[in-house]
Coordinates of C-alpha atoms and ligand atoms in Angstrom, one line a residue:
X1 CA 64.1 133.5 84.2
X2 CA 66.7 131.4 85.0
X3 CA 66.2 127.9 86.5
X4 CA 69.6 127.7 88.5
X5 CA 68.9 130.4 90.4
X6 CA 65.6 128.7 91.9
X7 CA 68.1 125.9 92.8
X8 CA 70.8 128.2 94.3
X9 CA 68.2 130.1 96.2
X10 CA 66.4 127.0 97.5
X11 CA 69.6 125.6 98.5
X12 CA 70.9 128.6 100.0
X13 CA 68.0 129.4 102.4
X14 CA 67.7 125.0 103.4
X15 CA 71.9 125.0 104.3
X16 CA 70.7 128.4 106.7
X17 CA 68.1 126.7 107.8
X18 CA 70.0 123.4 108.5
X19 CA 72.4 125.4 110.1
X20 CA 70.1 127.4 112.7
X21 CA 68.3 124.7 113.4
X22 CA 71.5 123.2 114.5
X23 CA 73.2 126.0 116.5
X24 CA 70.0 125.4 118.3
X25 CA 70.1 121.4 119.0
X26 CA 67.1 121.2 116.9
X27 CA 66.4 118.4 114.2
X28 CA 66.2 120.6 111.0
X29 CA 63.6 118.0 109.8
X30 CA 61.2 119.8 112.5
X31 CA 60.7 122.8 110.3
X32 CA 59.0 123.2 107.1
X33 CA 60.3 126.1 104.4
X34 CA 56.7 128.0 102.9
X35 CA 57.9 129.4 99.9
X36 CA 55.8 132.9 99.5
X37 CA 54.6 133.0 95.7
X38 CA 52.7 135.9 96.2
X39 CA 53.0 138.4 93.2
X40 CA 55.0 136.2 91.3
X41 CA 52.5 134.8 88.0
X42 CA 52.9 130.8 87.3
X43 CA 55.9 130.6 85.5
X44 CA 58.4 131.2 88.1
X45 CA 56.4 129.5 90.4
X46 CA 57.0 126.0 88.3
X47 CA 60.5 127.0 88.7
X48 CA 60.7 126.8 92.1
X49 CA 58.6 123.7 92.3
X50 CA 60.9 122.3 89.7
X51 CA 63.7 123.2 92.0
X52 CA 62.7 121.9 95.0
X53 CA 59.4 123.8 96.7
X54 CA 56.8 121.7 98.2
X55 CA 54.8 124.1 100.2
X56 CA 53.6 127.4 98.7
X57 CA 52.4 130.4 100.4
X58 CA 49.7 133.1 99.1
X59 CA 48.5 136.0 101.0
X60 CA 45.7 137.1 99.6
X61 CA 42.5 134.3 99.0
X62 CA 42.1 135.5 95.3
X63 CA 45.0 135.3 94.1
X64 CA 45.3 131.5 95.9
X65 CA 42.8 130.4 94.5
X66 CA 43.8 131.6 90.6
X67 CA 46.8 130.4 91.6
X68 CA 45.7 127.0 92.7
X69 CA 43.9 126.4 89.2
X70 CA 46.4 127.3 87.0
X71 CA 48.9 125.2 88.7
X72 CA 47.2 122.7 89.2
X73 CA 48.7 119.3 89.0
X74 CA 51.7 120.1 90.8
X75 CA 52.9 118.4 93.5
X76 CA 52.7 120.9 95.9
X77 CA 50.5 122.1 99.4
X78 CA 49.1 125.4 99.6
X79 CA 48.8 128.0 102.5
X80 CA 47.1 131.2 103.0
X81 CA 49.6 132.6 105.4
X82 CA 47.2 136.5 105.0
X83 CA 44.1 137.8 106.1
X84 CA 40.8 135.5 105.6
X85 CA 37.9 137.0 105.6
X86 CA 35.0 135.0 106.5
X87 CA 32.8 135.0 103.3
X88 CA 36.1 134.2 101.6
X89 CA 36.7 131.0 104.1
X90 CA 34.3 128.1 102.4
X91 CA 36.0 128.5 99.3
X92 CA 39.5 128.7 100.5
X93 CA 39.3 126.1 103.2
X94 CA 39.8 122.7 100.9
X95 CA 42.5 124.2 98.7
X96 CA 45.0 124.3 101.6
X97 CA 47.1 122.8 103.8
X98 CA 47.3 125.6 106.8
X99 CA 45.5 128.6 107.2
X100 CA 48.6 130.4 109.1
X101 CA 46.7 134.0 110.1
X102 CA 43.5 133.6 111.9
X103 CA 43.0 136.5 113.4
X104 CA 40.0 136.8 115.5
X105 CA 37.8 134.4 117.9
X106 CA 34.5 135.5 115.1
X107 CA 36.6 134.1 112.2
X108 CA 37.7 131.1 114.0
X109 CA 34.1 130.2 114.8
X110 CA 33.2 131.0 111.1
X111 CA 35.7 128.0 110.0
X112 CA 34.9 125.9 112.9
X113 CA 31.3 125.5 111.4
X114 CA 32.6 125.3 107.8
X115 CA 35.2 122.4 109.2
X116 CA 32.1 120.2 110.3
X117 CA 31.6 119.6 106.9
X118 CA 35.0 119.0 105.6
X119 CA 36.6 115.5 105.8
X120 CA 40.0 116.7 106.3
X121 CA 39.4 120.5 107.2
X122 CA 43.2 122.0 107.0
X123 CA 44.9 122.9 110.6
X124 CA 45.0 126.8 111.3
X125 CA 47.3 128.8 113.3
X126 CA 45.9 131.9 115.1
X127 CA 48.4 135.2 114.7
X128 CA 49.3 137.3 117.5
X129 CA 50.2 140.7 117.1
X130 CA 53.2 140.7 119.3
X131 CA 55.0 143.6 117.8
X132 CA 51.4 145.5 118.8
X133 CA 51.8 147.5 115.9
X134 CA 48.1 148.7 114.9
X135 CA 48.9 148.1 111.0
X136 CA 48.8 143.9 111.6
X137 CA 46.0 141.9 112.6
X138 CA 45.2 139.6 115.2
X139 CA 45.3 138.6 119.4
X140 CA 47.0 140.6 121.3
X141 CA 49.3 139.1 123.8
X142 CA 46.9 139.7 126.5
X143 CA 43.6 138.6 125.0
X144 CA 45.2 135.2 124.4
X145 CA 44.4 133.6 127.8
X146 CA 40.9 135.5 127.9
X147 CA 40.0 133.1 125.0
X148 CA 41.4 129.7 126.0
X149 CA 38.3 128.3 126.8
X150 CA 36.6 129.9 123.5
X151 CA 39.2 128.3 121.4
X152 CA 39.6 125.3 123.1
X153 CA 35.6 124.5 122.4
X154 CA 36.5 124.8 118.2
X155 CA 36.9 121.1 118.0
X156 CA 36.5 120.6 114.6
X157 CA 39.0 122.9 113.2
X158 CA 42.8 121.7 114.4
X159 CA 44.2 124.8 115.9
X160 CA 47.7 123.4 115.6
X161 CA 50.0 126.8 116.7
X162 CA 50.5 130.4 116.9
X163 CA 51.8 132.7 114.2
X164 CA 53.9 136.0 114.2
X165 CA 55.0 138.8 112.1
X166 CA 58.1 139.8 113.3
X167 CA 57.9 144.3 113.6
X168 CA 58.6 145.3 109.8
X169 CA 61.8 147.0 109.6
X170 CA 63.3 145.1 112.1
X171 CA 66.9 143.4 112.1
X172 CA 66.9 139.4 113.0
X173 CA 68.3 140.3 116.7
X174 CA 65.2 142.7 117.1
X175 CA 62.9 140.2 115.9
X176 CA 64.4 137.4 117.8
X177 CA 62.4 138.7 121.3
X178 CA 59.0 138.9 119.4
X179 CA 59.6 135.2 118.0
X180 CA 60.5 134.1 121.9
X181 CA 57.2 135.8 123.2
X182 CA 55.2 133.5 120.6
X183 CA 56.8 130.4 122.6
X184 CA 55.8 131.6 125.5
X185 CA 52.2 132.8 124.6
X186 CA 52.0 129.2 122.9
X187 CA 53.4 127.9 125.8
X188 CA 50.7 129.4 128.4
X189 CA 48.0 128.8 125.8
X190 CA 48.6 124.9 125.5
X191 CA 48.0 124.6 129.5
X192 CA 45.0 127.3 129.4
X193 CA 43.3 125.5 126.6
X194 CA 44.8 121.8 126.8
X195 CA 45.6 121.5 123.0
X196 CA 49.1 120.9 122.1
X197 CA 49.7 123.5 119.9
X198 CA 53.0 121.8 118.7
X199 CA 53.6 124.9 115.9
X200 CA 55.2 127.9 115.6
X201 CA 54.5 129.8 112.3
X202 CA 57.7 132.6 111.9
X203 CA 60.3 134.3 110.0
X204 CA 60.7 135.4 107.0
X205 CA 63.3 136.1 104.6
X206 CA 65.2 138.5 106.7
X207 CA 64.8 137.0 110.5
X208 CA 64.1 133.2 109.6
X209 CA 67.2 132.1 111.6
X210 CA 66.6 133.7 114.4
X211 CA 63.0 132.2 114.2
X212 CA 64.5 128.9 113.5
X213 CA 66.6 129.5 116.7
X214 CA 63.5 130.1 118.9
X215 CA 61.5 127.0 117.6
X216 CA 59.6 128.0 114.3
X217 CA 58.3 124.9 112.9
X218 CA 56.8 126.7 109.8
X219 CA 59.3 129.8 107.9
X220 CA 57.9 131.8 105.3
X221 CA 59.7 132.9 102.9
X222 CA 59.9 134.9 99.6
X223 CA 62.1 137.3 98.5
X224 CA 65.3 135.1 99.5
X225 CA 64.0 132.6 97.0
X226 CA 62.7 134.7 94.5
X227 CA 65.6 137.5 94.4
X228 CA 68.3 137.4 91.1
X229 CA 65.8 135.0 89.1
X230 CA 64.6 137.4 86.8
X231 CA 67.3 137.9 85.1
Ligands
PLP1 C1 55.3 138.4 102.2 C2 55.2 137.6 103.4 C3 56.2 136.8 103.8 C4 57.5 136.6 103.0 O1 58.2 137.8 103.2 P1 59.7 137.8 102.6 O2 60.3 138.9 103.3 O3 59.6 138.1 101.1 O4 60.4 136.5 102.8 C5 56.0 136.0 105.0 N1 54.8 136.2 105.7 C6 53.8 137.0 105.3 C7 52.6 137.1 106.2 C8 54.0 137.8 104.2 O5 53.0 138.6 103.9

């Protein structure tokens, strides 16, 4: 593993991001880099804190919360930016800064309840499937407004934005019309439900740009950082 290559990577992907985020008149301090750690064991991990990482994103609740415990100490913030199931949610919900992919009204309600008994419960996004393929979770573009009301009533859990995965497969300029539908559907939930919704969780290593572009406040990215450091 080679420590340089965290810092070249890291530095690489924040001089993109400063740069998209100033082709599009936007203050690059507005958008927060969630480095994906999934699959990768500790080690590198520390690298990449080491170098620079501050926000860390797991997808999978398991393998957060092994990964929260042997790192722990670190100055970092955690996110589950994957699927949460609900009997997975207690645990999971004081380890983290964001839970990026809630993907249903039931599972919202689930850490609604949970959140009454947290002092600082964690802000959520809830994913949309804009792409509509069947293989991702979550609202589809549709259902949004149908639920304004229902999510609007969750008041103890901050539902702080919206969430994406751009279509897999898909070149940045492909993506870029999925990640300007999420503005929109935020846009028309924030005056259904009256919350403010001020994020936009989107992009990842291959479209975060374009996301950037189209107002993603949270990127998450892995491969980009992680690629060349084995060796
Ligand atoms: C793996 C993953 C990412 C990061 O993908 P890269 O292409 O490696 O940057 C982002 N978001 C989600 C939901 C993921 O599962």
């Amino acid at each position: 593993m080679n420590p340089d290559r965290f810092r070249d990577n890291l530095n690489a992907v924040r001089a993109r991001m400063d740069e998209a985020a100033r082709r599009a008149g936007r203050d690059p301090s507005g958008v927060t880099l969630v480095a994906v750690t999934k699959r990768n064991p500790p080690g590198p991990i520390r690298l990449l804190v080491d170098a620079g990482a501050t926000d860390l994103g797991e997808n999978y609740p398991q393998e957060l919360w092994s990964k929260v415990e042997s790192l722990a100490g670190l100055p970092v913030r955690w996110h589950l930016i994957g699927h949460l199931q609900g009997n997975k949610a207690k645990k999971t919900l004081p380890m983290v800064r964001m839970v990026h992919a809630v993907d249903s009204l039931k599972l919202l309600r689930t850490l609604d309840d949970l959140a009454g008994g947290l002092a600082e419960p964690p802000a959520v996004c809830l994913q949309v499937n804009v792409s509509g393929e069947d293989s991702k979770h979550g609202w589809g573009p549709d259902d949004l407004p149908r639920d304004a009301d229902s999510i609007a009533s969750c008041r103890n859990i901050p539902v702080v934005g919206l969430m994406t995965i751009a279509g897999y497969g898909t070149t940045p300029d492909e993506a870029r019309p999925a990640f300007a539908r999420l503005r929109d559907l935020r846009d028309g939930l924030r005056t259904a439900s009256g919350l403010a919704l001020p994020e936009l969780s989107m992009g990842m290593s291959n479209d975060f740009e374009a996301a950037i572009e189209e107002g993603a406040t949270f990127i998450r990215v892995g491969s980009a950082l992680f690629e060349g450091a084995e060796g």
